[in-house]
Amino acid sequence: MELHETQTEKNIALLAGVDLGEPDTEESLDELRELARTAGAEVAGVICQKRPSPDPATCVGSGFLKEMADFCRDNDVNLIIFDRELSPIQMRNIENATDVRTIDRTMLILDIFAGRARSNEGKLQVELAQLRYMLPRLTGKGIAMSRLGGGIGTRGPGETKLETDRRHIHRRIDSLKEKLDEVARQRNRQRERRKRDGVVTVAIVGYTNAGKSTLLNSLTDAGVLSENMLFATLDPTARALELPSGSSVMLVDTVGFIRRLPHHLIEAFKSTLEEAVQADIILNVCDCSSPVFRDHLSITQKLLDELGASGKPVITVLNKTDIADPEEIGGIDGVRISAKTGKGFDDLLAAVERALPVQKARVKLLFPFSEIGQSALVRENGTIFSEEYNDSGLLVDCLIDTVTAQRLKKYAE
């Protein structure tokens, strides 16, 4: 269900940006249009002002602000969305000057996340990010907080909660952090158990709407929601994948990245994003039919480095080759696939196998009494789950690398 279906009025939006000389201003505004569409808004127009720096009071100049007010009045615009984070003062002043509810890029993304969260963990993470964002904005609420009836940017904790005193908000934040800390501990225990059992984890990461969920579904029949819109999947999904050699890996889908990802979300979704950081192999999936797919690849890699995932084996996966321009992707080093048609899957699975860490296997070894000394190799190179003496010798249940297993194969039960 799209967000606008639950709202009492159709959101007609004006998208506004400030060009400070950044090279990705135009792409960011295009992305904002897609975010607005995902949230259910109808975009009436997109405007941008070149400035050396944002105005401290209104972000844009007074003349430009008047143009915005006139456009909103003439086109029945009831929502302004800025392509950068606004201060509480800027937001209030823009609303006073235009008489139109105003939100920023962060509020828009938080609203989409609030509508997409399905798991209990996802809902906790979204609420924590929203409360942290809204806390300094509780004074001078302006149009955004005084109007009832919902709309993009109001989904989540709710107006009654956000208008209570700061101490209550702080207590709720502390409570959410405690619950998410417990979730993080559970995730760590799961990861440790997988490592003990020799399970190799492969994380699918990449720009939002790159086809990550489609890839997971095609490879594993996971049944994850897959739609042509941003952040179609919010909660991570893990499925077992058998490789051509017969070995198995755990394939994990993760939340999509985006340029200028709000730091509130990075912090709140830290435990989820750690699935990528802790993975043995990372698949950096991009939509190579996009004219800015090179930017998407570099943005994803930069975020991975910031999260502490540098040094991991990364396989670049160029998805949607069935609709991409072959000349545009000709010089890119990566595996070419179509998650929709299955083209290139053999190459992808082969690349995963080449990147696998030293393989381990769980085996039972029976060492005769005369050769019990050979069990030292297991103690040096593996993990022992149990050992017991019987009439024939020492029986060891262990996890060892395949090289050691090959050396000790004559003792295999």
mmCIF file of N, CA and C in Angstrom, residues 215-313:
data_model
loop_
_atom_site.group_PDB
_atom_site.id
_atom_site.type_symbol
_atom_site.label_atom_id
_atom_site.label_comp_id
_atom_site.label_asym_id
_atom_site.label_seq_id
_atom_site.Cartn_x
_atom_site.Cartn_y
_atom_site.Cartn_z
ATOM 1 N N LEU A 215 17.401 -10.078 -7.212
ATOM 2 C CA LEU A 215 18.519 -11.023 -7.284
ATOM 3 C C LEU A 215 18.372 -12.102 -6.213
ATOM 4 N N LEU A 216 18.063 -11.691 -4.984
ATOM 5 C CA LEU A 216 17.888 -12.669 -3.902
ATOM 6 C C LEU A 216 16.747 -13.631 -4.237
ATOM 7 N N ASN A 217 15.634 -13.102 -4.726
ATOM 8 C CA ASN A 217 14.493 -13.952 -5.077
ATOM 9 C C ASN A 217 14.844 -14.930 -6.192
ATOM 10 N N SER A 218 15.571 -14.452 -7.202
ATOM 11 C CA SER A 218 15.906 -15.299 -8.347
ATOM 12 C C SER A 218 16.856 -16.430 -7.965
ATOM 13 N N LEU A 219 17.768 -16.137 -7.047
ATOM 14 C CA LEU A 219 18.757 -17.144 -6.659
ATOM 15 C C LEU A 219 18.240 -18.123 -5.619
ATOM 16 N N THR A 220 17.299 -17.671 -4.774
ATOM 17 C CA THR A 220 16.914 -18.504 -3.618
ATOM 18 C C THR A 220 15.408 -18.698 -3.447
ATOM 19 N N ASP A 221 14.571 -18.117 -4.310
ATOM 20 C CA ASP A 221 13.111 -18.171 -4.131
ATOM 21 C C ASP A 221 12.715 -17.628 -2.764
ATOM 22 N N ALA A 222 13.312 -16.495 -2.375
ATOM 23 C CA ALA A 222 13.092 -15.945 -1.030
ATOM 24 C C ALA A 222 11.706 -15.326 -0.864
ATOM 25 N N GLY A 223 11.097 -14.866 -1.957
ATOM 26 C CA GLY A 223 9.776 -14.267 -1.855
ATOM 27 C C GLY A 223 9.776 -12.887 -1.224
ATOM 28 N N VAL A 224 10.892 -12.148 -1.350
ATOM 29 C CA VAL A 224 10.994 -10.802 -0.785
ATOM 30 C C VAL A 224 10.287 -9.806 -1.693
ATOM 31 N N LEU A 225 9.616 -8.805 -1.100
ATOM 32 C CA LEU A 225 8.951 -7.766 -1.885
ATOM 33 C C LEU A 225 9.950 -7.117 -2.846
ATOM 34 N N SER A 226 9.571 -7.063 -4.106
ATOM 35 C CA SER A 226 10.450 -6.470 -5.118
ATOM 36 C C SER A 226 9.617 -5.552 -5.999
ATOM 37 N N GLU A 227 9.834 -4.241 -5.870
ATOM 38 C CA GLU A 227 9.078 -3.269 -6.645
ATOM 39 C C GLU A 227 10.031 -2.248 -7.258
ATOM 40 N N ASN A 228 9.558 -1.596 -8.323
ATOM 41 C CA ASN A 228 10.363 -0.573 -8.992
ATOM 42 C C ASN A 228 10.182 0.769 -8.289
ATOM 43 N N MET A 229 10.641 0.845 -7.051
ATOM 44 C CA MET A 229 10.606 2.093 -6.308
ATOM 45 C C MET A 229 11.686 2.046 -5.230
ATOM 46 N N LEU A 230 12.030 3.226 -4.709
ATOM 47 C CA LEU A 230 13.120 3.295 -3.742
ATOM 48 C C LEU A 230 12.713 2.662 -2.422
ATOM 49 N N PHE A 231 13.668 1.971 -1.790
ATOM 50 C CA PHE A 231 13.477 1.362 -0.476
ATOM 51 C C PHE A 231 12.288 0.406 -0.449
ATOM 52 N N ALA A 232 12.134 -0.411 -1.515
ATOM 53 C CA ALA A 232 11.057 -1.398 -1.503
ATOM 54 C C ALA A 232 11.277 -2.410 -0.386
ATOM 55 N N THR A 233 12.554 -2.669 -0.047
ATOM 56 C CA THR A 233 12.880 -3.588 1.041
ATOM 57 C C THR A 233 13.620 -2.825 2.129
ATOM 58 N N LEU A 234 13.149 -2.983 3.359
ATOM 59 C CA LEU A 234 13.790 -2.300 4.480
ATOM 60 C C LEU A 234 14.420 -3.294 5.443
ATOM 61 N N ASP A 235 13.710 -4.386 5.722
ATOM 62 C CA ASP A 235 14.197 -5.369 6.681
ATOM 63 C C ASP A 235 15.098 -6.387 5.979
ATOM 64 N N PRO A 236 16.255 -6.725 6.568
ATOM 65 C CA PRO A 236 17.172 -7.668 5.929
ATOM 66 C C PRO A 236 16.600 -9.075 5.900
ATOM 67 N N THR A 237 16.929 -9.816 4.837
ATOM 68 C CA THR A 237 16.466 -11.191 4.671
ATOM 69 C C THR A 237 17.665 -12.067 4.360
ATOM 70 N N ALA A 238 17.753 -13.244 5.002
ATOM 71 C CA ALA A 238 18.864 -14.170 4.782
ATOM 72 C C ALA A 238 18.313 -15.499 4.261
ATOM 73 N N ARG A 239 18.950 -16.042 3.231
ATOM 74 C CA ARG A 239 18.556 -17.317 2.654
ATOM 75 C C ARG A 239 19.804 -18.114 2.279
ATOM 76 N N ALA A 240 19.702 -19.434 2.394
ATOM 77 C CA ALA A 240 20.817 -20.306 2.011
ATOM 78 C C ALA A 240 20.885 -20.414 0.488
ATOM 79 N N LEU A 241 22.111 -20.427 -0.037
ATOM 80 C CA LEU A 241 22.338 -20.550 -1.472
ATOM 81 C C LEU A 241 23.379 -21.637 -1.714
ATOM 82 N N GLU A 242 23.011 -22.625 -2.522
ATOM 83 C CA GLU A 242 23.956 -23.700 -2.854
ATOM 84 C C GLU A 242 24.728 -23.325 -4.105
ATOM 85 N N LEU A 243 26.045 -23.427 -4.019
ATOM 86 C CA LEU A 243 26.928 -23.087 -5.131
ATOM 87 C C LEU A 243 27.151 -24.311 -6.017
ATOM 88 N N PRO A 244 27.642 -24.113 -7.245
ATOM 89 C CA PRO A 244 27.835 -25.250 -8.159
ATOM 90 C C PRO A 244 28.726 -26.357 -7.587
ATOM 91 N N SER A 245 29.683 -26.010 -6.733
ATOM 92 C CA SER A 245 30.580 -27.015 -6.156
ATOM 93 C C SER A 245 29.905 -27.877 -5.111
ATOM 94 N N GLY A 246 28.696 -27.476 -4.680
ATOM 95 C CA GLY A 246 27.999 -28.224 -3.630
ATOM 96 C C GLY A 246 28.055 -27.559 -2.277
ATOM 97 N N SER A 247 28.975 -26.611 -2.102
ATOM 98 C CA SER A 247 29.044 -25.888 -0.833
ATOM 99 C C SER A 247 27.931 -24.846 -0.771
ATOM 100 N N SER A 248 27.602 -24.412 0.444
ATOM 101 C CA SER A 248 26.508 -23.459 0.642
ATOM 102 C C SER A 248 27.014 -22.186 1.290
ATOM 103 N N VAL A 249 26.346 -21.089 0.984
ATOM 104 C CA VAL A 249 26.623 -19.809 1.636
ATOM 105 C C VAL A 249 25.287 -19.226 2.095
ATOM 106 N N MET A 250 25.365 -18.260 3.008
ATOM 107 C CA MET A 250 24.174 -17.540 3.453
ATOM 108 C C MET A 250 24.130 -16.203 2.733
ATOM 109 N N LEU A 251 23.098 -16.007 1.923
ATOM 110 C CA LEU A 251 22.942 -14.775 1.154
ATOM 111 C C LEU A 251 22.049 -13.820 1.936
ATOM 112 N N VAL A 252 22.540 -12.592 2.186
ATOM 113 C CA VAL A 252 21.807 -11.630 3.014
ATOM 114 C C VAL A 252 21.509 -10.378 2.198
ATOM 115 N N ASP A 253 20.222 -10.036 2.097
ATOM 116 C CA ASP A 253 19.794 -8.798 1.438
ATOM 117 C C ASP A 253 19.799 -7.675 2.478
ATOM 118 N N THR A 254 20.207 -6.481 2.096
ATOM 119 C CA THR A 254 20.293 -5.363 3.052
ATOM 120 C C THR A 254 19.560 -4.148 2.507
ATOM 121 N N VAL A 255 19.322 -3.190 3.397
ATOM 122 C CA VAL A 255 18.646 -1.944 3.008
ATOM 123 C C VAL A 255 19.499 -1.195 1.986
ATOM 124 N N GLY A 256 18.831 -0.566 1.012
ATOM 125 C CA GLY A 256 19.559 0.126 -0.042
ATOM 126 C C GLY A 256 20.202 1.416 0.432
ATOM 127 N N PHE A 257 21.305 1.777 -0.218
ATOM 128 C CA PHE A 257 21.981 3.027 0.079
ATOM 129 C C PHE A 257 21.427 4.139 -0.817
ATOM 130 N N ILE A 258 21.771 5.356 -0.480
ATOM 131 C CA ILE A 258 21.330 6.517 -1.244
ATOM 132 C C ILE A 258 22.310 7.648 -0.979
ATOM 133 N N ARG A 259 22.472 8.572 -1.941
ATOM 134 C CA ARG A 259 23.374 9.695 -1.721
ATOM 135 C C ARG A 259 22.805 10.567 -0.611
ATOM 136 N N ARG A 260 23.696 11.188 0.148
ATOM 137 C CA ARG A 260 23.302 12.047 1.269
ATOM 138 C C ARG A 260 22.396 11.305 2.245
ATOM 139 N N LEU A 261 22.728 10.032 2.514
ATOM 140 C CA LEU A 261 21.936 9.243 3.467
ATOM 141 C C LEU A 261 21.990 9.914 4.829
ATOM 142 N N PRO A 262 20.834 10.239 5.425
ATOM 143 C CA PRO A 262 20.825 10.952 6.705
ATOM 144 C C PRO A 262 21.580 10.191 7.792
ATOM 145 N N HIS A 263 22.404 10.920 8.548
ATOM 146 C CA HIS A 263 23.198 10.257 9.580
ATOM 147 C C HIS A 263 22.319 9.641 10.655
ATOM 148 N N HIS A 264 21.092 10.186 10.834
ATOM 149 C CA HIS A 264 20.163 9.601 11.797
ATOM 150 C C HIS A 264 19.864 8.149 11.425
ATOM 151 N N LEU A 265 19.741 7.887 10.118
ATOM 152 C CA LEU A 265 19.428 6.539 9.669
ATOM 153 C C LEU A 265 20.635 5.623 9.781
ATOM 154 N N ILE A 266 21.812 6.124 9.447
ATOM 155 C CA ILE A 266 23.019 5.306 9.553
ATOM 156 C C ILE A 266 23.202 4.841 10.992
ATOM 157 N N GLU A 267 22.990 5.742 11.946
ATOM 158 C CA GLU A 267 23.152 5.400 13.359
ATOM 159 C C GLU A 267 22.071 4.432 13.810
ATOM 160 N N ALA A 268 20.805 4.705 13.433
ATOM 161 C CA ALA A 268 19.702 3.862 13.889
ATOM 162 C C ALA A 268 19.771 2.460 13.288
ATOM 163 N N PHE A 269 20.213 2.370 12.029
ATOM 164 C CA PHE A 269 20.238 1.083 11.351
ATOM 165 C C PHE A 269 21.615 0.419 11.414
ATOM 166 N N LYS A 270 22.379 0.797 12.415
ATOM 167 C CA LYS A 270 23.746 0.284 12.517
ATOM 168 C C LYS A 270 23.781 -1.233 12.621
ATOM 169 N N SER A 271 22.880 -1.794 13.450
ATOM 170 C CA SER A 271 22.890 -3.253 13.638
ATOM 171 C C SER A 271 22.530 -3.970 12.346
ATOM 172 N N THR A 272 21.623 -3.373 11.555
ATOM 173 C CA THR A 272 21.253 -3.971 10.271
ATOM 174 C C THR A 272 22.396 -3.856 9.272
ATOM 175 N N LEU A 273 23.006 -2.682 9.209
ATOM 176 C CA LEU A 273 24.091 -2.468 8.260
ATOM 177 C C LEU A 273 25.325 -3.295 8.612
ATOM 178 N N GLU A 274 25.430 -3.699 9.879
ATOM 179 C CA GLU A 274 26.566 -4.531 10.272
ATOM 180 C C GLU A 274 26.531 -5.895 9.592
ATOM 181 N N GLU A 275 25.356 -6.298 9.070
ATOM 182 C CA GLU A 275 25.293 -7.539 8.302
ATOM 183 C C GLU A 275 26.257 -7.470 7.126
ATOM 184 N N ALA A 276 26.365 -6.283 6.523
ATOM 185 C CA ALA A 276 27.299 -6.108 5.418
ATOM 186 C C ALA A 276 28.737 -6.048 5.921
ATOM 187 N N VAL A 277 28.922 -5.343 7.042
ATOM 188 C CA VAL A 277 30.271 -5.184 7.584
ATOM 189 C C VAL A 277 30.858 -6.528 8.006
ATOM 190 N N GLN A 278 30.022 -7.398 8.581
ATOM 191 C CA GLN A 278 30.496 -8.667 9.110
ATOM 192 C C GLN A 278 30.508 -9.785 8.073
ATOM 193 N N ALA A 279 30.015 -9.526 6.878
ATOM 194 C CA ALA A 279 29.944 -10.572 5.852
ATOM 195 C C ALA A 279 31.332 -10.981 5.382
ATOM 196 N N ASP A 280 31.442 -12.205 4.883
ATOM 197 C CA ASP A 280 32.719 -12.693 4.340
ATOM 198 C C ASP A 280 32.964 -12.145 2.938
ATOM 199 N N ILE A 281 31.890 -11.982 2.170
ATOM 200 C CA ILE A 281 31.976 -11.488 0.800
ATOM 201 C C ILE A 281 30.862 -10.462 0.600
ATOM 202 N N ILE A 282 31.137 -9.410 -0.168
ATOM 203 C CA ILE A 282 30.140 -8.375 -0.443
ATOM 204 C C ILE A 282 29.880 -8.302 -1.940
ATOM 205 N N LEU A 283 28.594 -8.341 -2.306
ATOM 206 C CA LEU A 283 28.198 -8.111 -3.691
ATOM 207 C C LEU A 283 27.703 -6.674 -3.807
ATOM 208 N N ASN A 284 28.451 -5.833 -4.514
ATOM 209 C CA ASN A 284 28.054 -4.437 -4.726
ATOM 210 C C ASN A 284 27.244 -4.389 -6.016
ATOM 211 N N VAL A 285 25.907 -4.410 -5.865
ATOM 212 C CA VAL A 285 25.007 -4.492 -7.015
ATOM 213 C C VAL A 285 24.606 -3.089 -7.466
ATOM 214 N N CYS A 286 24.648 -2.845 -8.760
ATOM 215 C CA CYS A 286 24.204 -1.550 -9.276
ATOM 216 C C CYS A 286 23.329 -1.753 -10.502
ATOM 217 N N ASP A 287 22.482 -0.781 -10.750
ATOM 218 C CA ASP A 287 21.653 -0.757 -11.949
ATOM 219 C C ASP A 287 22.475 -0.107 -13.049
ATOM 220 N N CYS A 288 23.085 -0.927 -13.902
ATOM 221 C CA CYS A 288 24.000 -0.367 -14.904
ATOM 222 C C CYS A 288 23.264 0.271 -16.069
ATOM 223 N N SER A 289 21.919 0.229 -16.048
ATOM 224 C CA SER A 289 21.165 0.963 -17.065
ATOM 225 C C SER A 289 20.993 2.432 -16.676
ATOM 226 N N SER A 290 21.327 2.765 -15.422
ATOM 227 C CA SER A 290 21.237 4.150 -14.969
ATOM 228 C C SER A 290 22.399 4.954 -15.543
ATOM 229 N N PRO A 291 22.149 6.185 -15.978
ATOM 230 C CA PRO A 291 23.246 7.000 -16.521
ATOM 231 C C PRO A 291 24.280 7.394 -15.473
ATOM 232 N N VAL A 292 23.956 7.245 -14.177
ATOM 233 C CA VAL A 292 24.893 7.619 -13.113
ATOM 234 C C VAL A 292 25.284 6.392 -12.289
ATOM 235 N N PHE A 293 25.331 5.203 -12.923
ATOM 236 C CA PHE A 293 25.616 3.989 -12.159
ATOM 237 C C PHE A 293 27.032 3.993 -11.576
ATOM 238 N N ARG A 294 27.970 4.683 -12.241
ATOM 239 C CA ARG A 294 29.323 4.763 -11.684
ATOM 240 C C ARG A 294 29.310 5.508 -10.343
ATOM 241 N N ASP A 295 28.510 6.578 -10.271
ATOM 242 C CA ASP A 295 28.359 7.292 -8.997
ATOM 243 C C ASP A 295 27.764 6.379 -7.941
ATOM 244 N N HIS A 296 26.776 5.580 -8.335
ATOM 245 C CA HIS A 296 26.135 4.681 -7.377
ATOM 246 C C HIS A 296 27.139 3.679 -6.808
ATOM 247 N N LEU A 297 27.988 3.151 -7.671
ATOM 248 C CA LEU A 297 29.013 2.204 -7.207
ATOM 249 C C LEU A 297 29.964 2.859 -6.208
ATOM 250 N N SER A 298 30.405 4.073 -6.520
ATOM 251 C CA SER A 298 31.367 4.737 -5.636
ATOM 252 C C SER A 298 30.717 5.182 -4.335
ATOM 253 N N ILE A 299 29.451 5.622 -4.385
ATOM 254 C CA ILE A 299 28.747 6.024 -3.161
ATOM 255 C C ILE A 299 28.598 4.825 -2.228
ATOM 256 N N THR A 300 28.224 3.686 -2.792
ATOM 257 C CA THR A 300 28.076 2.469 -1.979
ATOM 258 C C THR A 300 29.404 2.078 -1.355
ATOM 259 N N GLN A 301 30.484 2.109 -2.146
ATOM 260 C CA GLN A 301 31.796 1.736 -1.610
ATOM 261 C C GLN A 301 32.234 2.701 -0.512
ATOM 262 N N LYS A 302 31.948 3.993 -0.699
ATOM 263 C CA LYS A 302 32.308 4.985 0.307
ATOM 264 C C LYS A 302 31.571 4.727 1.623
ATOM 265 N N LEU A 303 30.274 4.414 1.529
ATOM 266 C CA LEU A 303 29.504 4.118 2.740
ATOM 267 C C LEU A 303 29.998 2.848 3.411
ATOM 268 N N LEU A 304 30.370 1.850 2.616
ATOM 269 C CA LEU A 304 30.924 0.616 3.193
ATOM 270 C C LEU A 304 32.218 0.911 3.941
ATOM 271 N N ASP A 305 33.065 1.761 3.362
ATOM 272 C CA ASP A 305 34.320 2.127 4.030
ATOM 273 C C ASP A 305 34.032 2.856 5.340
ATOM 274 N N GLU A 306 33.026 3.766 5.321
ATOM 275 C CA GLU A 306 32.675 4.502 6.538
ATOM 276 C C GLU A 306 32.154 3.570 7.632
ATOM 277 N N LEU A 307 31.484 2.499 7.208
ATOM 278 C CA LEU A 307 30.936 1.542 8.170
ATOM 279 C C LEU A 307 31.984 0.554 8.669
ATOM 280 N N GLY A 308 33.166 0.571 8.056
ATOM 281 C CA GLY A 308 34.242 -0.319 8.512
ATOM 282 C C GLY A 308 34.349 -1.601 7.725
ATOM 283 N N ALA A 309 33.838 -1.626 6.497
ATOM 284 C CA ALA A 309 33.857 -2.855 5.699
ATOM 285 C C ALA A 309 35.003 -2.887 4.694
ATOM 286 N N SER A 310 35.901 -1.909 4.742
ATOM 287 C CA SER A 310 37.022 -1.902 3.789
ATOM 288 C C SER A 310 37.917 -3.117 4.047
ATOM 289 N N GLY A 311 38.462 -3.662 2.978
ATOM 290 C CA GLY A 311 39.309 -4.837 3.100
ATOM 291 C C GLY A 311 38.569 -6.137 2.832
ATOM 292 N N LYS A 312 37.237 -6.088 2.779
ATOM 293 C CA LYS A 312 36.452 -7.292 2.476
ATOM 294 C C LYS A 312 36.496 -7.562 0.969
ATOM 295 N N PRO A 313 36.413 -8.832 0.567
ATOM 296 C CA PRO A 313 36.293 -9.117 -0.866
ATOM 297 C C PRO A 313 34.989 -8.540 -1.409
#
